Coordinates of C-alpha atoms and ligand atoms in Angstrom, one line a residue:
M1 CA 99.7 98.9 102.9
A2 CA 99.8 100.4 106.3
A3 CA 101.7 98.8 109.2
P4 CA 103.4 99.5 112.5
P5 CA 105.7 102.3 113.5
S6 CA 108.8 100.2 113.7
P7 CA 112.1 102.1 113.8
P8 CA 111.7 105.8 114.7
P9 CA 112.1 108.1 111.8
P10 CA 115.9 108.5 111.4
F11 CA 115.8 112.0 110.1
A12 CA 113.7 113.9 112.6
S13 CA 116.2 116.7 112.9
V14 CA 115.8 118.0 109.4
S15 CA 113.4 120.9 109.2
A16 CA 111.8 123.3 106.7
S17 CA 108.7 122.4 104.7
Q18 CA 109.7 122.1 101.1
L19 CA 107.6 120.6 98.4
C20 CA 108.2 119.4 94.9
S21 CA 107.4 121.3 91.8
N22 CA 104.0 121.4 90.2
A23 CA 103.9 118.7 87.6
R24 CA 102.4 121.1 85.1
S25 CA 105.7 122.8 84.8
F26 CA 107.3 119.6 83.4
S27 CA 108.5 119.4 79.9
P28 CA 106.5 116.8 78.1
F29 CA 108.5 113.6 78.2
S30 CA 110.5 113.1 75.1
S31 CA 112.5 110.3 73.8
S32 CA 115.2 111.3 76.2
P33 CA 115.4 109.1 79.2
S34 CA 116.2 111.9 81.5
L35 CA 113.4 114.0 83.0
L36 CA 113.4 117.5 81.8
L37 CA 112.0 119.7 84.5
S38 CA 111.6 123.4 84.6
R39 CA 112.0 123.7 88.3
N40 CA 115.8 123.9 88.4
N41 CA 116.8 126.3 91.2
A42 CA 113.9 128.7 91.1
F43 CA 111.3 129.4 93.6
Y44 CA 107.9 128.4 92.3
R45 CA 104.3 128.5 93.2
N46 CA 102.3 125.3 93.3
K47 CA 98.7 124.9 92.2
Y48 CA 97.6 124.0 95.7
S49 CA 99.6 126.3 98.0
R50 CA 102.1 129.0 98.3
V51 CA 104.8 126.6 99.3
K52 CA 108.1 127.5 97.7
F53 CA 110.9 125.2 96.7
K54 CA 114.4 126.0 97.6
S55 CA 117.4 125.3 95.4
S56 CA 118.6 121.8 95.4
S57 CA 122.0 122.8 94.3
T58 CA 123.3 122.4 97.9
L59 CA 122.5 118.7 97.7
S60 CA 125.3 116.8 96.0
F61 CA 125.4 113.5 94.2
R62 CA 128.3 111.1 94.4
A63 CA 129.4 108.8 91.6
F64 CA 128.3 105.1 91.5
S65 CA 130.8 102.7 93.0
S66 CA 130.7 99.1 92.0
S67 CA 131.1 98.0 95.6
S68 CA 127.7 99.4 96.3
D69 CA 126.0 97.6 93.5
S70 CA 124.5 95.0 95.8
V71 CA 123.0 97.7 98.1
V72 CA 119.5 99.1 97.8
T73 CA 118.6 102.3 99.5
L74 CA 115.3 102.1 101.3
L75 CA 113.2 105.1 102.2
D76 CA 111.4 104.0 105.4
Y77 CA 110.2 107.2 106.9
G78 CA 109.1 105.4 110.1
A79 CA 105.4 105.6 109.6
G80 CA 104.9 101.9 109.2
N81 CA 106.5 98.5 108.9
V82 CA 108.1 97.7 105.6
R83 CA 109.4 94.4 106.9
S84 CA 108.0 92.5 103.9
V85 CA 109.8 94.8 101.4
R86 CA 113.0 94.3 103.4
N87 CA 112.5 90.6 103.3
A88 CA 111.9 90.5 99.6
I89 CA 115.0 92.7 98.9
R90 CA 117.2 90.4 101.0
F91 CA 115.6 87.3 99.5
L92 CA 116.8 88.6 96.1
G93 CA 120.4 88.9 97.4
F94 CA 120.6 92.7 98.2
D95 CA 121.7 94.5 101.3
I96 CA 119.7 97.4 102.5
K97 CA 120.9 100.9 103.4
D98 CA 118.3 102.9 105.2
V99 CA 117.9 106.5 104.4
Q100 CA 119.0 108.6 107.4
T101 CA 119.3 112.0 105.7
P102 CA 118.1 113.6 102.4
E103 CA 121.7 113.2 101.1
D104 CA 121.3 109.4 101.4
I105 CA 118.5 109.7 98.9
L106 CA 120.6 111.7 96.5
N107 CA 123.5 109.4 96.8
A108 CA 121.5 106.2 96.3
N109 CA 122.3 103.9 93.4
R110 CA 118.8 102.6 93.5
L111 CA 116.0 103.7 95.7
I112 CA 112.9 101.9 96.9
F113 CA 110.2 103.9 98.5
P114 CA 107.4 101.7 100.0
G115 CA 105.0 104.3 101.1
V116 CA 102.9 103.3 104.1
G117 CA 100.3 104.9 106.2
A118 CA 98.1 107.8 105.2
F119 CA 99.0 110.3 102.4
A120 CA 98.9 113.5 104.6
A121 CA 101.0 112.0 107.3
A122 CA 103.6 110.8 104.8
M123 CA 103.8 114.1 103.1
D124 CA 104.2 115.8 106.5
V125 CA 107.2 113.7 107.3
L126 CA 108.7 114.1 103.9
N127 CA 108.3 117.8 104.0
K128 CA 109.6 118.3 107.6
T129 CA 112.6 116.1 107.0
G130 CA 113.7 117.6 103.6
M131 CA 113.0 114.2 102.0
A132 CA 110.4 115.7 99.7
E133 CA 112.9 117.9 98.0
A134 CA 115.5 115.2 97.9
L135 CA 113.1 112.8 96.3
C136 CA 112.1 115.2 93.7
T137 CA 115.7 116.0 92.8
Y138 CA 116.5 112.3 92.7
I139 CA 113.6 111.6 90.4
E140 CA 114.3 114.6 88.2
K141 CA 117.8 113.2 87.6
D142 CA 116.2 110.1 86.3
R143 CA 117.9 107.9 89.0
P144 CA 116.6 104.4 89.5
F145 CA 113.5 104.7 91.7
L146 CA 110.7 102.3 92.6
G147 CA 107.7 103.6 94.6
I148 CA 105.3 101.1 96.0
C149 CA 101.6 101.7 96.8
L150 CA 101.6 105.1 98.7
G151 CA 105.1 105.5 97.2
L152 CA 103.3 105.8 93.8
Q153 CA 100.4 108.0 95.0
L154 CA 102.8 110.6 96.6
L155 CA 104.3 111.3 93.2
F156 CA 101.0 112.9 92.1
E157 CA 99.8 116.5 92.6
S158 CA 97.5 115.8 95.5
S159 CA 95.2 113.3 97.2
E160 CA 91.7 113.6 98.6
E161 CA 92.7 111.3 101.5
N162 CA 91.8 113.5 104.5
G163 CA 92.4 116.4 102.2
P164 CA 92.9 117.6 99.6
V165 CA 96.5 117.3 100.5
E166 CA 99.4 118.3 98.3
G167 CA 101.7 115.6 97.0
L168 CA 105.1 115.7 95.4
G169 CA 103.6 117.1 92.3
L170 CA 105.7 115.1 89.8
I171 CA 102.8 113.5 88.0
P172 CA 99.6 115.3 87.0
G173 CA 96.5 114.2 88.7
M174 CA 94.7 113.8 92.0
V175 CA 94.6 110.6 94.0
G176 CA 90.9 109.8 94.8
R177 CA 89.0 107.2 96.8
F178 CA 87.4 104.3 95.0
D179 CA 83.7 104.7 94.6
S180 CA 81.9 102.0 96.6
S181 CA 78.4 103.2 95.6
N182 CA 78.4 100.9 92.5
G183 CA 78.8 97.8 94.6
F184 CA 82.6 97.6 94.6
R185 CA 84.0 96.8 98.0
V186 CA 86.5 99.3 99.4
P187 CA 89.3 98.8 100.2
H188 CA 90.3 97.1 97.0
I189 CA 92.0 94.0 98.4
G190 CA 93.2 91.2 96.3
W191 CA 94.7 90.0 93.1
N192 CA 94.1 91.5 89.6
A193 CA 95.8 91.2 86.3
L194 CA 97.0 94.4 84.6
Q195 CA 96.4 96.1 81.3
I196 CA 100.0 96.8 80.4
T197 CA 100.1 99.9 78.2
K198 CA 103.8 100.3 77.5
D199 CA 107.1 98.6 77.8
S200 CA 108.0 99.1 81.3
K201 CA 110.8 96.6 81.7
I202 CA 110.0 95.7 85.3
L203 CA 106.6 94.2 84.3
D204 CA 108.2 92.0 81.6
D205 CA 107.3 88.8 83.5
V206 CA 103.9 89.9 84.5
G207 CA 101.8 89.3 81.3
N208 CA 98.4 88.0 82.3
R209 CA 99.4 87.0 85.8
H210 CA 97.8 88.6 88.9
V211 CA 99.4 90.9 91.3
Y212 CA 98.3 91.9 94.8
F213 CA 96.6 95.2 95.7
V214 CA 95.4 96.6 98.9
H215 CA 94.3 100.2 98.9
S216 CA 91.3 102.5 99.2
Y217 CA 92.7 105.4 97.1
R218 CA 94.0 105.4 93.5
A219 CA 95.2 107.7 90.7
V220 CA 93.3 107.6 87.4
P221 CA 94.8 107.8 83.9
S222 CA 94.2 111.0 82.0
D223 CA 95.6 112.8 79.0
D224 CA 97.8 114.8 81.3
N225 CA 99.6 111.8 82.8
K226 CA 99.4 109.3 80.0
E227 CA 103.2 109.7 79.3
W228 CA 103.8 108.2 82.7
V229 CA 101.3 105.3 82.8
S230 CA 102.7 101.9 82.1
S231 CA 99.8 99.8 83.2
T232 CA 96.2 100.2 84.4
C233 CA 93.8 98.0 86.3
N234 CA 90.1 97.9 86.6
Y235 CA 88.2 98.0 89.8
G236 CA 84.9 99.8 89.3
D237 CA 86.8 102.2 87.1
N238 CA 90.2 102.3 85.5
F239 CA 93.1 103.3 87.7
I240 CA 96.8 103.5 87.4
A241 CA 98.5 100.3 88.4
S242 CA 102.1 101.4 87.5
I243 CA 104.0 104.3 86.1
R244 CA 107.3 104.3 84.3
R245 CA 109.4 107.2 82.9
G246 CA 113.1 106.5 82.2
N247 CA 114.5 104.9 85.3
V248 CA 111.6 106.0 87.4
H249 CA 109.0 103.3 88.3
A250 CA 106.2 103.1 90.7
V251 CA 103.5 100.5 91.3
Q252 CA 100.2 100.6 93.1
F253 CA 100.3 96.9 93.8
H254 CA 102.6 95.2 96.2
P255 CA 105.4 93.3 94.5
E256 CA 106.6 92.1 97.8
K257 CA 103.3 90.4 98.4
S258 CA 102.6 89.2 94.8
G259 CA 104.3 85.8 95.0
D260 CA 106.8 84.9 92.3
V261 CA 105.6 87.4 89.8
G262 CA 106.0 90.2 92.3
L263 CA 109.5 89.1 93.1
S264 CA 110.2 89.2 89.4
V265 CA 109.1 92.8 89.3
L266 CA 111.6 93.6 92.1
R267 CA 114.3 91.5 90.5
R268 CA 113.9 93.4 87.2
F269 CA 114.2 96.7 89.0
L270 CA 117.2 95.6 90.9
Y271 CA 119.0 93.9 88.0
P272 CA 118.1 96.2 85.1
K273 CA 121.0 95.0 83.0
S274 CA 120.6 91.4 83.5
T275 CA 119.9 89.1 80.6
M276 CA 116.7 87.7 82.0
L277 CA 114.5 86.5 79.2
K278 CA 112.0 89.0 78.1
K279 CA 108.5 87.7 78.0
P280 CA 105.5 89.2 76.3
T281 CA 104.3 92.2 78.3
E282 CA 100.7 92.2 77.0
G283 CA 98.2 91.8 79.8
K284 CA 94.5 92.3 80.0
A285 CA 93.0 94.0 83.1
S286 CA 90.9 91.5 84.9
Q287 CA 88.2 91.3 87.5
L288 CA 89.3 91.0 91.0
A289 CA 90.3 87.3 91.5
K290 CA 88.6 85.3 94.2
R291 CA 91.1 84.4 96.9
V292 CA 91.9 81.0 98.3
I293 CA 93.3 81.3 101.8
A294 CA 95.0 78.6 103.9
C295 CA 94.4 78.9 107.6
L296 CA 96.6 77.6 110.3
D297 CA 95.1 77.4 113.8
V298 CA 98.1 77.4 116.0
R299 CA 98.5 76.7 119.7
A300 CA 101.0 75.1 122.1
N301 CA 100.4 71.4 122.6
D302 CA 100.7 69.7 126.0
K303 CA 104.5 69.5 125.7
G304 CA 104.6 73.3 125.0
D305 CA 105.5 73.0 121.3
L306 CA 103.7 75.3 119.0
V307 CA 101.7 73.2 116.5
V308 CA 99.2 73.6 113.8
T309 CA 96.0 72.1 115.0
K310 CA 92.5 71.7 113.7
G311 CA 89.2 71.4 115.4
D312 CA 85.8 69.7 114.8
Q313 CA 83.4 72.5 115.6
Y314 CA 86.3 74.1 117.5
D315 CA 87.2 71.0 119.6
V316 CA 90.9 70.5 118.8
R317 CA 91.6 67.6 121.1
E318 CA 91.8 64.0 119.9
H319 CA 89.0 61.8 121.3
T320 CA 91.5 59.3 122.8
K321 CA 92.4 58.5 126.4
E322 CA 95.3 61.0 126.3
N323 CA 93.0 63.7 124.9
E324 CA 96.0 65.4 123.2
V325 CA 95.8 68.5 121.1
R326 CA 95.5 67.4 117.5
N327 CA 98.9 68.0 115.8
L328 CA 98.9 68.5 112.1
G329 CA 102.3 69.9 111.6
K330 CA 104.8 72.8 112.1
P331 CA 103.5 76.3 111.4
V332 CA 106.5 77.7 109.5
E333 CA 106.9 74.6 107.3
L334 CA 103.2 74.4 106.5
A335 CA 102.9 78.0 105.7
G336 CA 105.9 77.8 103.4
Q337 CA 104.3 74.8 101.7
Y338 CA 101.0 76.5 101.2
Y339 CA 102.8 79.5 99.7
K340 CA 104.5 77.2 97.2
D341 CA 101.2 75.5 96.5
G342 CA 99.6 78.7 95.4
A343 CA 97.7 80.0 98.5
D344 CA 96.7 83.6 97.9
E345 CA 97.1 84.4 101.6
I346 CA 98.1 82.6 104.8
S347 CA 96.3 83.2 108.1
F348 CA 97.6 82.2 111.5
L349 CA 95.1 82.1 114.3
N350 CA 96.6 81.9 117.7
I351 CA 93.6 80.1 119.1
T352 CA 94.5 80.3 122.8
G353 CA 95.4 84.0 122.5
F354 CA 92.2 84.9 124.3
R355 CA 93.6 83.4 127.5
D356 CA 97.3 83.8 127.1
F357 CA 99.1 87.0 126.6
P358 CA 100.3 87.0 123.0
L359 CA 103.3 89.1 123.6
G360 CA 104.4 86.5 126.1
D361 CA 104.0 84.0 123.2
L362 CA 107.4 84.5 121.7
P363 CA 107.3 81.4 119.6
M364 CA 104.3 82.7 117.8
L365 CA 106.1 85.9 117.0
Q366 CA 109.1 83.9 115.8
V367 CA 106.8 81.9 113.6
L368 CA 105.7 85.1 111.9
R369 CA 109.2 86.4 111.6
L370 CA 110.5 83.2 110.0
T371 CA 107.5 82.7 107.7
S372 CA 107.7 86.3 106.4
E373 CA 111.3 85.7 105.3
N374 CA 110.2 83.2 102.7
V375 CA 106.5 83.7 102.1
F376 CA 105.6 86.6 99.7
V377 CA 101.8 86.7 99.9
P378 CA 99.8 88.5 102.6
L379 CA 100.0 87.1 106.1
T380 CA 97.2 87.6 108.7
V381 CA 97.6 86.8 112.3
G382 CA 94.9 86.7 115.0
G383 CA 94.4 85.8 118.6
G384 CA 94.6 87.7 121.8
I385 CA 94.5 91.2 120.4
R386 CA 93.1 93.3 123.2
D387 CA 94.2 95.5 126.1
F388 CA 96.1 93.5 128.6
T389 CA 97.8 93.9 132.0
D390 CA 100.5 91.3 132.6
A391 CA 101.5 89.7 135.9
N392 CA 103.8 92.5 136.8
G393 CA 101.1 95.1 136.4
R394 CA 102.4 96.4 133.1
Y395 CA 99.6 97.5 130.8
Y396 CA 99.7 96.8 127.1
S397 CA 97.2 98.4 124.7
S398 CA 95.7 96.3 121.9
L399 CA 97.5 98.7 119.6
E400 CA 100.8 97.6 121.1
V401 CA 99.9 93.9 120.8
A402 CA 98.9 94.5 117.1
S403 CA 102.1 96.5 116.5
E404 CA 104.2 93.6 117.7
Y405 CA 102.4 91.2 115.3
F406 CA 102.9 93.7 112.5
R407 CA 106.6 94.2 113.3
S408 CA 107.0 90.4 113.3
G409 CA 105.8 90.1 109.7
A410 CA 102.0 90.3 109.7
D411 CA 100.3 92.3 107.0
K412 CA 96.9 92.2 108.7
I413 CA 95.8 91.4 112.2
S414 CA 92.5 89.7 113.0
I415 CA 90.4 90.5 116.1
G416 CA 87.9 88.0 117.4
S417 CA 86.6 88.2 121.0
D418 CA 87.5 91.8 121.6
A419 CA 85.6 92.9 118.5
V420 CA 82.5 91.3 119.9
Y421 CA 82.8 93.3 123.2
V422 CA 83.5 96.5 121.2
A423 CA 80.5 96.0 118.9
E424 CA 78.2 95.3 121.8
E425 CA 79.3 98.5 123.5
Y426 CA 78.9 100.5 120.4
L427 CA 75.4 99.2 119.7
K428 CA 74.4 99.9 123.3
T429 CA 75.7 103.5 123.4
G430 CA 75.8 104.5 119.7
V431 CA 79.1 106.2 120.5
K432 CA 82.3 105.7 118.7
T433 CA 84.8 106.3 121.4
G434 CA 87.8 106.1 119.1
K435 CA 89.5 104.1 121.9
S436 CA 88.5 100.5 121.0
S437 CA 91.1 98.1 119.6
L438 CA 89.4 98.2 116.3
E439 CA 89.3 102.0 116.0
Q440 CA 92.8 102.5 117.2
I441 CA 94.4 99.9 115.1
S442 CA 92.6 100.9 111.9
R443 CA 93.3 104.5 112.5
V444 CA 97.0 103.9 112.8
Y445 CA 97.5 101.2 110.3
G446 CA 94.5 101.7 107.9
N447 CA 91.3 99.6 107.9
Q448 CA 92.8 97.3 105.2
A449 CA 95.1 95.9 107.9
V450 CA 92.2 95.0 110.3
V451 CA 90.2 91.8 109.9
V452 CA 87.4 90.9 112.3
S453 CA 87.0 87.2 112.8
I454 CA 83.5 86.2 113.7
D455 CA 82.8 82.9 115.4
P456 CA 79.0 82.4 115.2
R457 CA 76.9 79.4 116.1
R458 CA 73.6 78.7 114.5
V459 CA 70.5 79.0 116.8
Y460 CA 67.4 77.6 115.2
L461 CA 64.0 79.3 115.6
N462 CA 60.4 78.7 114.6
S463 CA 59.9 82.3 113.7
P464 CA 62.2 85.2 113.0
D465 CA 60.2 87.2 115.6
D466 CA 61.5 84.9 118.4
V467 CA 64.7 86.9 118.7
E468 CA 65.7 90.5 118.6
F469 CA 68.6 89.8 116.2
K470 CA 68.5 89.3 112.5
A471 CA 67.1 85.9 111.7
I472 CA 66.9 84.2 108.3
R473 CA 65.1 81.3 106.7
V474 CA 67.6 78.5 106.5
T475 CA 68.1 76.1 103.6
N476 CA 68.3 73.1 105.9
P477 CA 65.7 73.2 108.7
G478 CA 66.8 72.6 112.3
P479 CA 66.6 69.3 114.2
N480 CA 62.9 70.0 115.1
G481 CA 62.0 71.3 111.7
E482 CA 62.7 74.9 112.6
E483 CA 62.8 77.0 109.4
Y484 CA 64.7 80.0 110.8
A485 CA 68.0 80.7 112.6
W486 CA 70.0 83.5 113.9
Y487 CA 73.8 83.3 114.2
Q488 CA 74.9 84.0 117.7
C489 CA 78.4 85.5 118.1
T490 CA 80.8 83.8 120.5
V491 CA 84.0 84.7 122.3
S492 CA 86.9 82.8 123.7
G493 CA 87.1 80.3 120.9
G494 CA 83.4 79.5 120.9
R495 CA 83.2 78.9 124.6
E496 CA 80.8 81.7 125.4
G497 CA 77.8 82.9 123.5
R498 CA 77.1 86.6 123.5
P499 CA 73.9 88.7 123.1
I500 CA 74.7 89.8 119.5
G501 CA 74.2 88.3 116.1
A502 CA 76.7 87.9 113.3
Y503 CA 74.7 90.3 111.2
E504 CA 74.7 93.1 113.9
L505 CA 78.3 92.5 114.6
A506 CA 79.4 92.7 111.0
K507 CA 77.6 96.0 110.4
A508 CA 78.9 97.5 113.6
V509 CA 82.6 96.5 113.0
E510 CA 82.4 97.9 109.5
E511 CA 81.3 101.2 110.9
L512 CA 84.1 101.1 113.5
G513 CA 86.8 100.6 110.9
A514 CA 87.2 96.9 110.1
G515 CA 88.5 96.4 106.6
E516 CA 87.6 92.8 106.1
I517 CA 85.5 90.1 107.8
L518 CA 86.6 86.5 108.4
L519 CA 83.4 84.7 108.7
N520 CA 83.6 81.3 110.4
C521 CA 80.7 79.1 111.4
I522 CA 81.2 76.8 114.4
D523 CA 78.5 74.3 113.2
C524 CA 80.4 73.8 109.9
D525 CA 84.0 73.9 111.2
G526 CA 85.9 70.8 110.3
Q527 CA 82.8 69.0 109.0
G528 CA 83.8 69.0 105.3
K529 CA 80.2 69.4 104.2
G530 CA 80.5 72.8 102.6
F531 CA 80.3 76.5 103.7
D532 CA 77.2 77.9 105.4
I533 CA 75.9 79.6 102.3
D534 CA 72.9 81.1 104.1
L535 CA 75.2 82.9 106.6
I536 CA 77.8 84.0 104.1
K537 CA 75.1 85.4 101.8
L538 CA 73.6 87.2 104.7
I539 CA 76.8 88.9 105.8
S540 CA 78.4 89.5 102.4
D541 CA 75.2 91.2 101.3
A542 CA 75.1 93.3 104.4
V543 CA 78.5 94.9 104.4
S544 CA 80.6 96.6 101.8
I545 CA 83.9 95.4 103.0
P546 CA 85.3 92.0 101.8
V547 CA 84.0 88.9 103.4
I548 CA 86.2 85.7 103.7
A549 CA 84.0 82.6 103.8
S550 CA 85.3 80.1 106.3
S551 CA 84.5 76.7 107.8
G552 CA 83.3 73.5 106.2
A553 CA 85.2 73.2 102.9
G554 CA 85.5 69.5 102.0
A555 CA 85.7 69.4 98.2
V556 CA 86.6 71.7 95.3
E557 CA 82.9 72.2 94.5
H558 CA 82.3 73.8 97.9
F559 CA 84.5 76.7 96.7
S560 CA 82.7 77.3 93.5
D561 CA 79.4 77.0 95.4
V562 CA 80.3 79.7 97.8
F563 CA 81.6 82.1 95.1
M564 CA 78.6 81.5 92.8
K565 CA 75.9 81.8 95.5
T566 CA 77.3 84.6 97.7
N567 CA 79.3 87.8 97.4
A568 CA 82.3 86.4 99.4
S569 CA 85.6 87.8 98.2
A570 CA 87.7 84.9 99.4
A571 CA 87.3 81.4 100.8
L572 CA 89.4 80.0 103.6
A573 CA 90.0 76.3 104.4
A574 CA 92.1 74.5 106.9
G575 CA 91.5 70.7 107.4
I576 CA 91.4 69.7 103.7
F577 CA 94.8 71.3 103.1
H578 CA 96.4 70.0 106.3
R579 CA 95.2 66.5 105.7
K580 CA 96.3 66.8 102.1
E581 CA 92.9 65.8 100.9
V582 CA 92.6 68.5 98.3
P583 CA 95.6 70.5 97.0
I584 CA 95.3 74.2 96.7
Q585 CA 96.0 74.0 93.0
S586 CA 93.1 71.7 92.5
V587 CA 90.8 74.2 94.0
K588 CA 92.2 76.9 91.8
E589 CA 91.9 74.8 88.6
H590 CA 88.3 73.9 89.5
L591 CA 87.4 77.5 90.0
F592 CA 89.1 78.5 86.8
N593 CA 87.2 75.8 84.9
Q594 CA 84.0 77.1 86.4
G595 CA 84.7 80.5 84.9
I596 CA 85.6 82.0 88.3
E597 CA 88.7 84.3 88.1
V598 CA 91.5 83.1 90.3
R599 CA 95.3 83.7 90.5
I600 CA 96.8 80.6 88.9
Ligands
1PR1 O1 89.3 85.8 120.2 O2 90.8 87.6 119.3 O3 91.7 85.8 120.7 O4 90.9 85.3 118.4 C1 91.0 83.9 118.5 C2 90.9 83.4 117.1 O5 91.1 82.0 117.1 C3 89.6 83.7 116.4 O6 89.8 84.1 115.1 C4 88.9 82.3 116.4 O7 88.2 82.1 115.2 C5 90.1 81.4 116.5 N1 89.8 80.2 117.3 C6 89.6 80.1 118.6 N2 89.4 78.9 119.0 C7 89.4 78.1 117.9 C8 89.3 76.6 117.8 O8 89.2 76.0 116.8 N3 89.1 76.0 119.0 N4 89.8 78.5 115.5 C9 89.7 78.9 116.8 C10 88.9 78.8 114.7 C11 88.6 79.0 112.6 C12 88.7 78.7 111.3 C13 89.0 77.4 110.7 C14 87.9 77.3 109.7 C15 88.2 76.4 108.6 N5 89.3 78.2 113.5 O9 89.4 79.8 110.7 O10 90.3 77.4 110.3 O11 86.7 76.9 110.4 O12 88.3 75.1 109.0 P1 87.9 73.9 108.0 O13 88.3 74.3 106.7 O14 88.7 72.7 108.5 O15 86.4 73.6 108.2 P2 90.6 86.1 119.7

């Protein structure tokens, strides 16, 4: 999962491009737990280039010391934010030692490598800093290693991501992109169960439970790498979900975002000798589970406290004499509760972000920081992501705003108003400038980290020809019997209608790099009468990125309805959860009973 450039790479002074050995030169894995590699101290020629590998004999290991048993070495090469991995490690009672030099890798008692960003950029850093060589040496020595996501992919020979680009070459195979031509939405975002193919220890608690993936590229199992593969998953085709050889583990999913079961994966890696009960490891690869998302609209109330609020068609004020902002609870507490209740994701929408400068909104950043310390499912935050000049004339790019959100614990950011302006401009000129918020943030953090939140309002028509935007026949005619409607996008929390439809916007933002669409509907918001199926079907059929259905959930049946009648990948609700009318687990159980795959 990509995220923000937080601390600068600590090892920028190391030079010399050195790559790992070609995996084909490995001895086949035998019963010995140690990895028998033929590279040793020799120069070698890799399949993809002429890069030569220098002797690693100059790099020394030190003995374990029991005082360091509670320390995990973390390879954070500075290309992104690994805050959630840090939080999960600390949550499990370990201290973190950051890798500063290649020697820190070699001296680690246990090393976690949460790869972030793009494959080529990561390899570039690893090569330039000498980390590539150190990593290979460490892994060859069969030292405790856990790679996460890109940290798995980099172990392979190469990747076609902006490439082909050469990887560490420890495992045979090329990392390729998912094929979206057969209707599978790329990136692959969400929860799947695994097909566990061999005893891998760290997966002992996983069984049939779902883990969280977010990626566009994957390695596939083959005869050449079957010795490594410990589980696979199916998303259009079979791909490698985890590898294990001796003490070397890597997972394509995100244990730090996979709830309890993910924490158990980390715990088993960190405490390999513990006497934790071993549970059956058999698992059956599943379909992608439909996600249930709890949404917290957050804003300051009139006393200045940050509260969770909830609107009726976006009106969040009580209809009383005082006209107060409706207060439904405290953001950190509610998010923690929804995590425990089984929410697959939590979204925070800073609903006044369009008018306030979000980086001035320190409480919101604090909410994210505190939430991410105890909530181990994906967190999305939206509101106010745009270029901004503050009162002192200091300019902040939307990328900086997003980066601050990521640094504070968000896994994804959501752009509302600014995406509308960007799409309008793009449709007018046909030019991708590369400078819009959407393009910049998705380029730096990956499109899986960028959600576009659409706030459309239904506009009824007698004929689809009455408007230049995509109009559809609606299931429920308008107040004057109109049979058609188009869905007009709005900005500033629904306050201003814009000359663009939800359909046009969705297609444009997909082209500009959005990884997911959060599809609200102002007419349905807070009404509890069900999702706008017409709208959700229209948009989820029009784009190949995941669509989150939002607005209008009032009963468990509304969730099965939206999943059965549309191609939505997730359903989001707010009011029914805040008012405790329907528990998240009831939604999940209902979906399960209807034959819809969910994470239980
Ligand atoms: O425009 O980039 O600053 O982002 C602002 C964000 O805040 C947008 O995502 C926009 O949807 C959201 N927002 C702005 N004003 C409001 C408001 O309510 N006055 N909230 C608002 C919109 C959207 C939903 C809601 C569902 C489910 N809330 O996500 O949670 O409709 O509700 P329900 O289950 O109770 O029906 P920018």
